[in-house]
């Protein structure tokens, strides 16, 4: 611990003991400044799910500056969440960080941001991520270290294979040769063909994500038994989230864990998954960021639920942020940055199929030269 870091820790301790008014930041009169700019993510392959297909994802890059130090954040907006660059810009324009003179007061600041408007979870995540990055940099430690997690114990991540013709699926599977788990998108009536195409190339275990695309519960149960024989580990959101009774029926009989993705967005949704699913999928863009993701992963485990830490198509900024809490999850699916061709950050990588965190203060990202926000 260098002298600056020691002083910061000492002052943080004093602040915690004496109340925020005792912290040095307020006395120095420094201010938090939020900036943002739209950024469109270009996908390497068209990304086809049970009901949609697209080649780009709208995103927003954010930056919170304090005392000459910048924290970086991001909102990624796949269409199904209902947010857009316009809605995120409108939300961020309402965020006024000027009353907060102490960047370490994350609970206070993020409670304010969350209370500004309902919804807008990706927009809120973009502020949460940038603030965590900033706080880690101010204190001189990676976020996972500040929270007491061992960065070398990050899990392996799956790599996602979208719905496509069998020959294309085989090519994508060959491209994913370094991954120890695959995630196969399903739900367009070609599930078995796709799994067989994957199996003709590799024997690595896989996970299944029909994105609510199955409709008959008996047929779903048959498919799950077949998937288990093929080496499937779990199934995300097999039926529409509204069909709670059918989901509970399926979970009770399924030989594989059934996870709520579309059916569980935030911390307060966890209670409604009990008895309906065997686990949940946590994503920063669904749940407003790192603060709530950490609470969800811890809370779900305490309730005996399995957890998958997932992502949208997003840059290395949000992926590196998520990787800070990946040690809390049973499984990780943090491949969104690998699915895009214009990543403006360097951060957490995948080595031998395992998430490999950069041992840098904050969320562990470096912006590529020339990136300006705004
Ligand atoms: Mg999913």
Short mmCIF file of C-alpha atoms and ligand atoms in Angstrom, two decimals:
data_model
loop_
_atom_site.label_atom_id
_atom_site.label_comp_id
_atom_site.label_asym_id
_atom_site.label_seq_id
_atom_site.Cartn_x
_atom_site.Cartn_y
_atom_site.Cartn_z
CA UNK A 1 0.00 0.00 0.00
CA UNK A 2 1.59 3.28 -1.06
CA UNK A 3 1.37 6.46 1.00
CA UNK A 4 -1.48 7.99 -1.01
CA UNK A 5 -3.52 4.82 -0.75
CA UNK A 6 -2.78 4.53 2.98
CA UNK A 7 -3.99 8.09 3.51
CA UNK A 8 -7.12 7.43 1.46
CA UNK A 9 -7.91 4.32 3.49
CA UNK A 10 -7.28 6.17 6.73
CA UNK A 11 -9.55 8.99 5.62
CA UNK A 12 -12.20 6.52 4.45
CA UNK A 13 -12.09 4.90 7.88
CA UNK A 14 -12.39 8.29 9.53
CA UNK A 15 -15.31 9.13 7.27
CA UNK A 16 -17.10 5.90 8.13
CA UNK A 17 -16.52 6.46 11.82
CA UNK A 18 -17.39 10.14 11.96
CA UNK A 19 -20.02 10.47 9.22
CA UNK A 20 -19.76 11.81 5.69
CA UNK A 21 -19.16 15.36 6.89
CA UNK A 22 -15.75 14.30 8.22
CA UNK A 23 -14.54 13.06 4.86
CA UNK A 24 -11.95 15.22 3.16
CA UNK A 25 -13.62 15.51 -0.23
CA UNK A 26 -16.34 17.89 0.91
CA UNK A 27 -13.81 20.21 2.48
CA UNK A 28 -11.80 20.35 -0.73
CA UNK A 29 -14.87 21.42 -2.69
CA UNK A 30 -14.30 18.99 -5.59
CA UNK A 31 -17.24 17.91 -7.72
CA UNK A 32 -18.39 14.85 -9.64
CA UNK A 33 -18.98 15.41 -13.35
CA UNK A 34 -20.98 12.99 -15.53
CA UNK A 35 -20.49 12.90 -19.32
CA UNK A 36 -21.91 10.50 -21.89
CA UNK A 37 -21.96 9.75 -25.61
CA UNK A 38 -23.93 7.34 -27.80
CA UNK A 39 -22.00 4.43 -29.30
CA UNK A 40 -23.31 1.74 -31.64
CA UNK A 41 -21.92 -1.74 -31.16
CA UNK A 42 -21.32 -3.65 -34.40
CA UNK A 43 -21.90 -7.37 -34.03
CA UNK A 44 -19.51 -9.86 -35.61
CA UNK A 45 -22.40 -12.10 -36.67
CA UNK A 46 -26.12 -11.37 -36.92
CA UNK A 47 -27.44 -12.25 -33.45
CA UNK A 48 -30.58 -14.36 -33.82
CA UNK A 49 -32.77 -15.32 -30.86
CA UNK A 50 -36.17 -16.97 -30.64
CA UNK A 51 -38.05 -13.84 -31.75
CA UNK A 52 -35.52 -11.28 -33.03
CA UNK A 53 -32.40 -10.87 -35.17
CA UNK A 54 -30.04 -7.90 -35.30
CA UNK A 55 -26.55 -6.78 -36.43
CA UNK A 56 -26.02 -3.82 -34.07
CA UNK A 57 -26.78 -2.93 -30.44
CA UNK A 58 -27.25 0.69 -29.33
CA UNK A 59 -25.09 1.65 -26.35
CA UNK A 60 -24.10 4.72 -24.34
CA UNK A 61 -20.62 5.28 -22.92
CA UNK A 62 -20.38 7.24 -19.68
CA UNK A 63 -17.63 8.90 -17.68
CA UNK A 64 -17.65 10.29 -14.15
CA UNK A 65 -14.73 12.61 -13.38
CA UNK A 66 -13.52 13.69 -9.96
CA UNK A 67 -10.28 15.43 -9.07
CA UNK A 68 -8.75 14.66 -12.49
CA UNK A 69 -9.59 10.94 -12.32
CA UNK A 70 -12.14 9.32 -14.67
CA UNK A 71 -14.37 6.31 -14.08
CA UNK A 72 -15.90 4.65 -17.15
CA UNK A 73 -19.33 3.11 -17.56
CA UNK A 74 -21.70 1.84 -20.20
CA UNK A 75 -25.34 1.18 -20.97
CA UNK A 76 -26.11 -1.48 -23.60
CA UNK A 77 -29.69 -1.57 -24.87
CA UNK A 78 -30.92 -4.75 -26.56
CA UNK A 79 -34.42 -3.99 -27.91
CA UNK A 80 -36.31 -6.23 -25.48
CA UNK A 81 -35.42 -4.07 -22.46
CA UNK A 82 -37.22 -1.09 -23.99
CA UNK A 83 -34.39 1.43 -23.58
CA UNK A 84 -32.77 3.39 -26.42
CA UNK A 85 -29.96 5.91 -26.86
CA UNK A 86 -32.64 8.62 -26.67
CA UNK A 87 -34.18 7.32 -23.42
CA UNK A 88 -30.76 6.81 -21.82
CA UNK A 89 -29.62 10.32 -22.85
CA UNK A 90 -32.86 11.76 -21.44
CA UNK A 91 -32.33 9.90 -18.15
CA UNK A 92 -28.65 10.84 -17.84
CA UNK A 93 -29.51 14.50 -18.52
CA UNK A 94 -31.64 14.42 -15.36
CA UNK A 95 -28.83 13.00 -13.20
CA UNK A 96 -27.37 15.84 -11.14
CA UNK A 97 -24.30 14.71 -9.21
CA UNK A 98 -23.38 18.24 -8.10
CA UNK A 99 -24.90 17.93 -4.59
CA UNK A 100 -22.64 14.92 -3.91
CA UNK A 101 -19.17 16.07 -2.98
CA UNK A 102 -18.01 12.66 -1.77
CA UNK A 103 -17.60 10.02 -4.51
CA UNK A 104 -17.16 7.29 -1.88
CA UNK A 105 -20.79 7.73 -0.79
CA UNK A 106 -21.94 5.15 -3.35
CA UNK A 107 -25.06 4.04 -1.45
CA UNK A 108 -26.29 7.59 -1.15
CA UNK A 109 -25.53 8.52 -4.76
CA UNK A 110 -26.90 5.33 -6.33
CA UNK A 111 -30.06 5.41 -4.21
CA UNK A 112 -30.64 8.91 -5.58
CA UNK A 113 -30.02 7.75 -9.18
CA UNK A 114 -32.34 4.74 -8.81
CA UNK A 115 -35.08 6.93 -7.35
CA UNK A 116 -35.05 9.48 -10.20
CA UNK A 117 -37.43 7.49 -12.43
CA UNK A 118 -38.74 3.93 -12.59
CA UNK A 119 -37.16 1.52 -15.11
CA UNK A 120 -34.14 2.84 -17.08
CA UNK A 121 -32.04 0.03 -15.65
CA UNK A 122 -29.29 0.16 -18.30
CA UNK A 123 -29.04 3.94 -17.95
CA UNK A 124 -28.72 3.52 -14.18
CA UNK A 125 -26.11 0.77 -14.68
CA UNK A 126 -24.00 3.16 -16.77
CA UNK A 127 -23.72 5.54 -13.79
CA UNK A 128 -23.22 2.70 -11.27
CA UNK A 129 -20.35 1.19 -13.30
CA UNK A 130 -18.59 4.53 -13.85
CA UNK A 131 -18.84 5.39 -10.15
CA UNK A 132 -17.47 2.02 -9.04
CA UNK A 133 -14.61 2.44 -11.51
CA UNK A 134 -13.93 5.90 -10.13
CA UNK A 135 -14.03 4.80 -6.48
CA UNK A 136 -11.65 1.90 -7.15
CA UNK A 137 -9.26 4.28 -8.90
CA UNK A 138 -9.46 6.85 -6.08
CA UNK A 139 -8.65 4.16 -3.52
CA UNK A 140 -6.09 2.44 -5.73
CA UNK A 141 -7.67 -1.06 -5.76
CA UNK A 142 -9.74 -3.26 -8.08
CA UNK A 143 -13.39 -3.41 -6.99
CA UNK A 144 -13.19 -7.17 -6.41
CA UNK A 145 -10.26 -6.60 -4.01
CA UNK A 146 -12.14 -3.88 -2.11
CA UNK A 147 -15.04 -6.33 -1.70
CA UNK A 148 -12.75 -9.16 -0.60
CA UNK A 149 -13.07 -11.44 -3.64
CA UNK A 150 -10.11 -13.34 -5.08
CA UNK A 151 -9.71 -12.24 -8.70
CA UNK A 152 -7.89 -15.47 -9.57
CA UNK A 153 -11.05 -17.45 -8.70
CA UNK A 154 -13.16 -16.00 -11.52
CA UNK A 155 -15.13 -18.75 -13.28
CA UNK A 156 -15.00 -20.00 -16.84
CA UNK A 157 -17.41 -18.26 -19.18
CA UNK A 158 -19.63 -19.74 -21.84
CA UNK A 159 -19.59 -18.49 -25.43
CA UNK A 160 -22.92 -17.91 -27.15
CA UNK A 161 -23.95 -19.61 -30.38
CA UNK A 162 -26.97 -17.81 -31.93
CA UNK A 163 -29.67 -19.54 -33.95
CA UNK A 164 -28.56 -20.25 -37.51
CA UNK A 165 -28.34 -22.83 -40.30
CA UNK A 166 -26.49 -25.99 -39.19
CA UNK A 167 -23.44 -25.27 -41.38
CA UNK A 168 -23.09 -21.76 -39.90
CA UNK A 169 -23.56 -23.18 -36.39
CA UNK A 170 -20.70 -25.61 -37.09
CA UNK A 171 -18.46 -22.71 -38.22
CA UNK A 172 -19.30 -20.67 -35.13
CA UNK A 173 -18.62 -23.69 -32.92
CA UNK A 174 -15.20 -24.15 -34.54
CA UNK A 175 -14.46 -20.43 -33.92
CA UNK A 176 -15.31 -20.99 -30.23
CA UNK A 177 -12.71 -23.75 -29.84
CA UNK A 178 -11.04 -22.07 -26.82
CA UNK A 179 -14.20 -22.14 -24.68
CA UNK A 180 -14.94 -24.87 -22.17
CA UNK A 181 -18.72 -24.23 -22.18
CA UNK A 182 -21.06 -23.07 -24.94
CA UNK A 183 -24.44 -21.41 -24.64
CA UNK A 184 -26.85 -22.41 -27.38
CA UNK A 185 -29.74 -20.14 -28.32
CA UNK A 186 -32.94 -22.04 -29.12
CA UNK A 187 -36.66 -21.61 -29.60
CA UNK A 188 -37.26 -21.46 -33.36
CA UNK A 189 -38.23 -25.11 -33.80
CA UNK A 190 -34.72 -26.21 -34.87
CA UNK A 191 -33.27 -26.95 -31.41
CA UNK A 192 -32.24 -30.55 -31.99
CA UNK A 193 -30.68 -29.77 -35.40
CA UNK A 194 -28.61 -26.99 -33.82
CA UNK A 195 -27.43 -29.13 -30.90
CA UNK A 196 -26.54 -31.94 -33.30
CA UNK A 197 -24.55 -29.46 -35.43
CA UNK A 198 -22.64 -28.32 -32.31
CA UNK A 199 -22.09 -31.93 -31.23
CA UNK A 200 -20.63 -32.82 -34.64
CA UNK A 201 -17.79 -30.37 -33.85
CA UNK A 202 -17.23 -30.52 -30.07
CA UNK A 203 -18.09 -32.41 -26.90
CA UNK A 204 -17.79 -29.50 -24.45
CA UNK A 205 -20.78 -29.05 -22.11
CA UNK A 206 -23.36 -26.46 -23.09
CA UNK A 207 -26.25 -24.48 -21.68
CA UNK A 208 -29.60 -23.83 -23.40
CA UNK A 209 -31.45 -20.53 -23.78
CA UNK A 210 -34.81 -20.63 -25.58
CA UNK A 211 -35.59 -17.02 -24.51
CA UNK A 212 -39.25 -17.92 -23.68
CA UNK A 213 -39.49 -19.58 -27.09
CA UNK A 214 -40.98 -22.96 -26.08
CA UNK A 215 -44.75 -23.20 -25.67
CA UNK A 216 -45.78 -26.73 -24.60
CA UNK A 217 -44.62 -27.78 -21.12
CA UNK A 218 -44.71 -31.56 -21.81
CA UNK A 219 -42.67 -31.08 -24.98
CA UNK A 220 -40.32 -28.80 -23.05
CA UNK A 221 -39.75 -31.54 -20.46
CA UNK A 222 -39.00 -34.11 -23.20
CA UNK A 223 -36.54 -31.70 -24.80
CA UNK A 224 -34.83 -31.05 -21.46
CA UNK A 225 -34.35 -34.81 -20.89
CA UNK A 226 -32.84 -35.06 -24.37
CA UNK A 227 -30.64 -32.01 -23.74
CA UNK A 228 -29.35 -33.58 -20.53
CA UNK A 229 -28.24 -36.64 -22.48
CA UNK A 230 -26.38 -34.30 -24.86
CA UNK A 231 -24.39 -32.68 -22.02
CA UNK A 232 -26.54 -29.64 -21.21
CA UNK A 233 -25.93 -28.01 -17.78
CA UNK A 234 -29.07 -25.88 -17.34
CA UNK A 235 -31.90 -24.18 -19.24
CA UNK A 236 -32.67 -20.44 -19.17
CA UNK A 237 -36.23 -19.19 -19.46
CA UNK A 238 -37.84 -22.09 -21.35
CA UNK A 239 -41.44 -20.74 -21.32
CA UNK A 240 -42.88 -17.20 -21.35
CA UNK A 241 -42.34 -15.57 -17.96
CA UNK A 242 -46.09 -15.02 -17.46
CA UNK A 243 -46.73 -18.80 -17.39
CA UNK A 244 -45.79 -19.16 -13.76
CA UNK A 245 -47.77 -22.37 -13.08
CA UNK A 246 -46.30 -24.15 -16.12
CA UNK A 247 -42.80 -23.00 -15.18
CA UNK A 248 -43.24 -24.32 -11.62
CA UNK A 249 -44.56 -27.63 -13.06
CA UNK A 250 -41.52 -27.87 -15.35
CA UNK A 251 -38.97 -26.94 -12.68
CA UNK A 252 -40.37 -29.57 -10.30
CA UNK A 253 -39.88 -32.32 -12.90
CA UNK A 254 -36.81 -31.10 -14.78
CA UNK A 255 -33.56 -33.03 -14.34
CA UNK A 256 -31.69 -29.78 -15.11
CA UNK A 257 -31.83 -26.42 -13.27
CA UNK A 258 -34.34 -23.97 -14.79
CA UNK A 259 -33.20 -20.34 -14.53
CA UNK A 260 -35.26 -17.14 -14.65
CA UNK A 261 -33.79 -14.56 -17.03
CA UNK A 262 -36.65 -12.54 -18.52
CA UNK A 263 -38.58 -13.65 -15.39
CA UNK A 264 -36.23 -11.97 -12.88
CA UNK A 265 -34.92 -8.48 -13.41
CA UNK A 266 -34.11 -6.91 -10.06
CA UNK A 267 -33.46 -7.76 -6.41
CA UNK A 268 -37.13 -7.40 -5.52
CA UNK A 269 -38.09 -9.99 -8.18
CA UNK A 270 -36.14 -12.81 -6.51
CA UNK A 271 -38.89 -13.66 -4.05
CA UNK A 272 -41.36 -14.33 -6.87
CA UNK A 273 -38.99 -16.90 -8.44
CA UNK A 274 -39.06 -19.18 -5.38
CA UNK A 275 -40.93 -22.38 -6.18
CA UNK A 276 -41.10 -21.39 -9.86
CA UNK A 277 -37.46 -21.62 -10.94
CA UNK A 278 -34.33 -23.21 -9.49
CA UNK A 279 -32.12 -20.19 -10.15
CA UNK A 280 -31.80 -16.72 -11.61
CA UNK A 281 -29.79 -14.90 -14.28
CA UNK A 282 -28.23 -11.66 -13.05
CA UNK A 283 -27.18 -9.00 -15.59
CA UNK A 284 -25.88 -5.51 -14.85
CA UNK A 285 -28.11 -3.94 -17.53
CA UNK A 286 -31.26 -5.52 -16.08
CA UNK A 287 -30.57 -4.76 -12.43
CA UNK A 288 -28.98 -1.23 -12.47
CA UNK A 289 -25.36 -2.26 -12.04
CA UNK A 290 -22.74 -3.69 -9.71
CA UNK A 291 -24.30 -2.65 -6.42
CA UNK A 292 -27.54 -4.52 -7.05
CA UNK A 293 -25.89 -7.42 -8.93
CA UNK A 294 -23.76 -8.14 -5.87
CA UNK A 295 -26.83 -8.07 -3.63
CA UNK A 296 -28.76 -10.32 -6.01
CA UNK A 297 -25.97 -12.91 -6.25
CA UNK A 298 -25.56 -13.00 -2.48
CA UNK A 299 -29.30 -12.98 -1.76
CA UNK A 300 -30.12 -15.69 -4.29
CA UNK A 301 -27.45 -17.97 -2.88
CA UNK A 302 -28.81 -17.45 0.66
CA UNK A 303 -32.21 -18.57 -0.62
CA UNK A 304 -30.78 -21.73 -2.19
CA UNK A 305 -31.11 -20.49 -5.78
CA UNK A 306 -28.49 -21.15 -8.46
CA UNK A 307 -27.00 -18.09 -10.15
CA UNK A 308 -25.76 -17.28 -13.62
CA UNK A 309 -24.02 -13.94 -14.18
CA UNK A 310 -24.85 -12.96 -17.75
CA UNK A 311 -24.59 -9.96 -20.06
CA UNK A 312 -25.92 -8.28 -23.18
CA UNK A 313 -23.81 -7.62 -26.26
CA UNK A 314 -21.68 -4.94 -24.63
CA UNK A 315 -18.12 -3.59 -24.58
CA UNK A 316 -15.24 -4.70 -22.35
CA UNK A 317 -16.28 -1.91 -19.98
CA UNK A 318 -19.49 -3.56 -18.73
CA UNK A 319 -18.00 -7.06 -19.07
CA UNK A 320 -15.00 -6.12 -16.92
CA UNK A 321 -17.36 -4.56 -14.37
CA UNK A 322 -19.44 -7.74 -14.21
CA UNK A 323 -16.31 -9.87 -13.90
CA UNK A 324 -15.57 -8.11 -10.57
CA UNK A 325 -18.44 -10.08 -8.96
CA UNK A 326 -18.21 -13.20 -11.15
CA UNK A 327 -16.71 -15.22 -8.26
CA UNK A 328 -20.11 -15.07 -6.53
CA UNK A 329 -21.96 -16.84 -9.35
CA UNK A 330 -22.37 -20.57 -10.01
CA UNK A 331 -21.88 -19.93 -13.74
CA UNK A 332 -20.82 -17.02 -15.93
CA UNK A 333 -21.83 -16.03 -19.43
CA UNK A 334 -19.72 -12.92 -19.98
CA UNK A 335 -18.92 -13.05 -23.67
CA UNK A 336 -20.76 -9.93 -24.92
CA UNK A 337 -17.54 -8.07 -25.76
CA UNK A 338 -16.35 -10.98 -27.89
CA UNK A 339 -19.47 -10.74 -30.05
CA UNK A 340 -18.72 -7.16 -31.20
CA UNK A 341 -16.12 -5.85 -33.66
CA UNK A 342 -15.62 -2.27 -32.36
CA UNK A 343 -14.77 -2.62 -28.65
CA UNK A 344 -13.38 0.75 -27.44
CA UNK A 345 -11.92 -0.73 -24.22
CA UNK A 346 -9.42 -3.35 -23.12
CA UNK A 347 -10.26 -5.22 -19.94
CA UNK A 348 -11.11 -8.69 -18.66
CA UNK A 349 -10.12 -11.37 -21.18
CA UNK A 350 -10.79 -15.08 -21.53
CA UNK A 351 -7.74 -17.33 -21.14
CA UNK A 352 -8.25 -21.04 -21.60
CA UNK A 353 -11.98 -20.46 -21.27
CA UNK A 354 -11.63 -18.73 -17.88
CA UNK A 355 -12.36 -15.05 -17.13
CA UNK A 356 -9.03 -13.32 -16.51
CA UNK A 357 -9.27 -10.00 -14.72
CA UNK A 358 -6.79 -7.17 -15.17
CA UNK A 359 -5.32 -6.36 -11.78
CA UNK A 360 -6.03 -2.63 -12.14
CA UNK A 361 -7.81 -0.18 -9.83
CA UNK A 362 -11.55 0.16 -10.45
CA UNK A 363 -13.30 -2.22 -12.85
CA UNK A 364 -10.04 -3.00 -14.65
CA UNK A 365 -10.48 -1.34 -18.03
CA UNK A 366 -8.26 0.77 -20.25
CA UNK A 367 -9.91 2.97 -22.91
CA UNK A 368 -8.31 2.62 -26.31
CA UNK A 369 -6.29 5.68 -27.40
CA UNK A 370 -8.50 8.39 -28.87
CA UNK A 371 -11.68 7.51 -26.98
CA UNK A 372 -13.33 10.76 -25.92
CA UNK A 373 -16.46 10.98 -23.79
CA UNK A 374 -18.19 13.15 -24.78
MG1 LIG B 1 -31.17 -15.54 -21.39
#
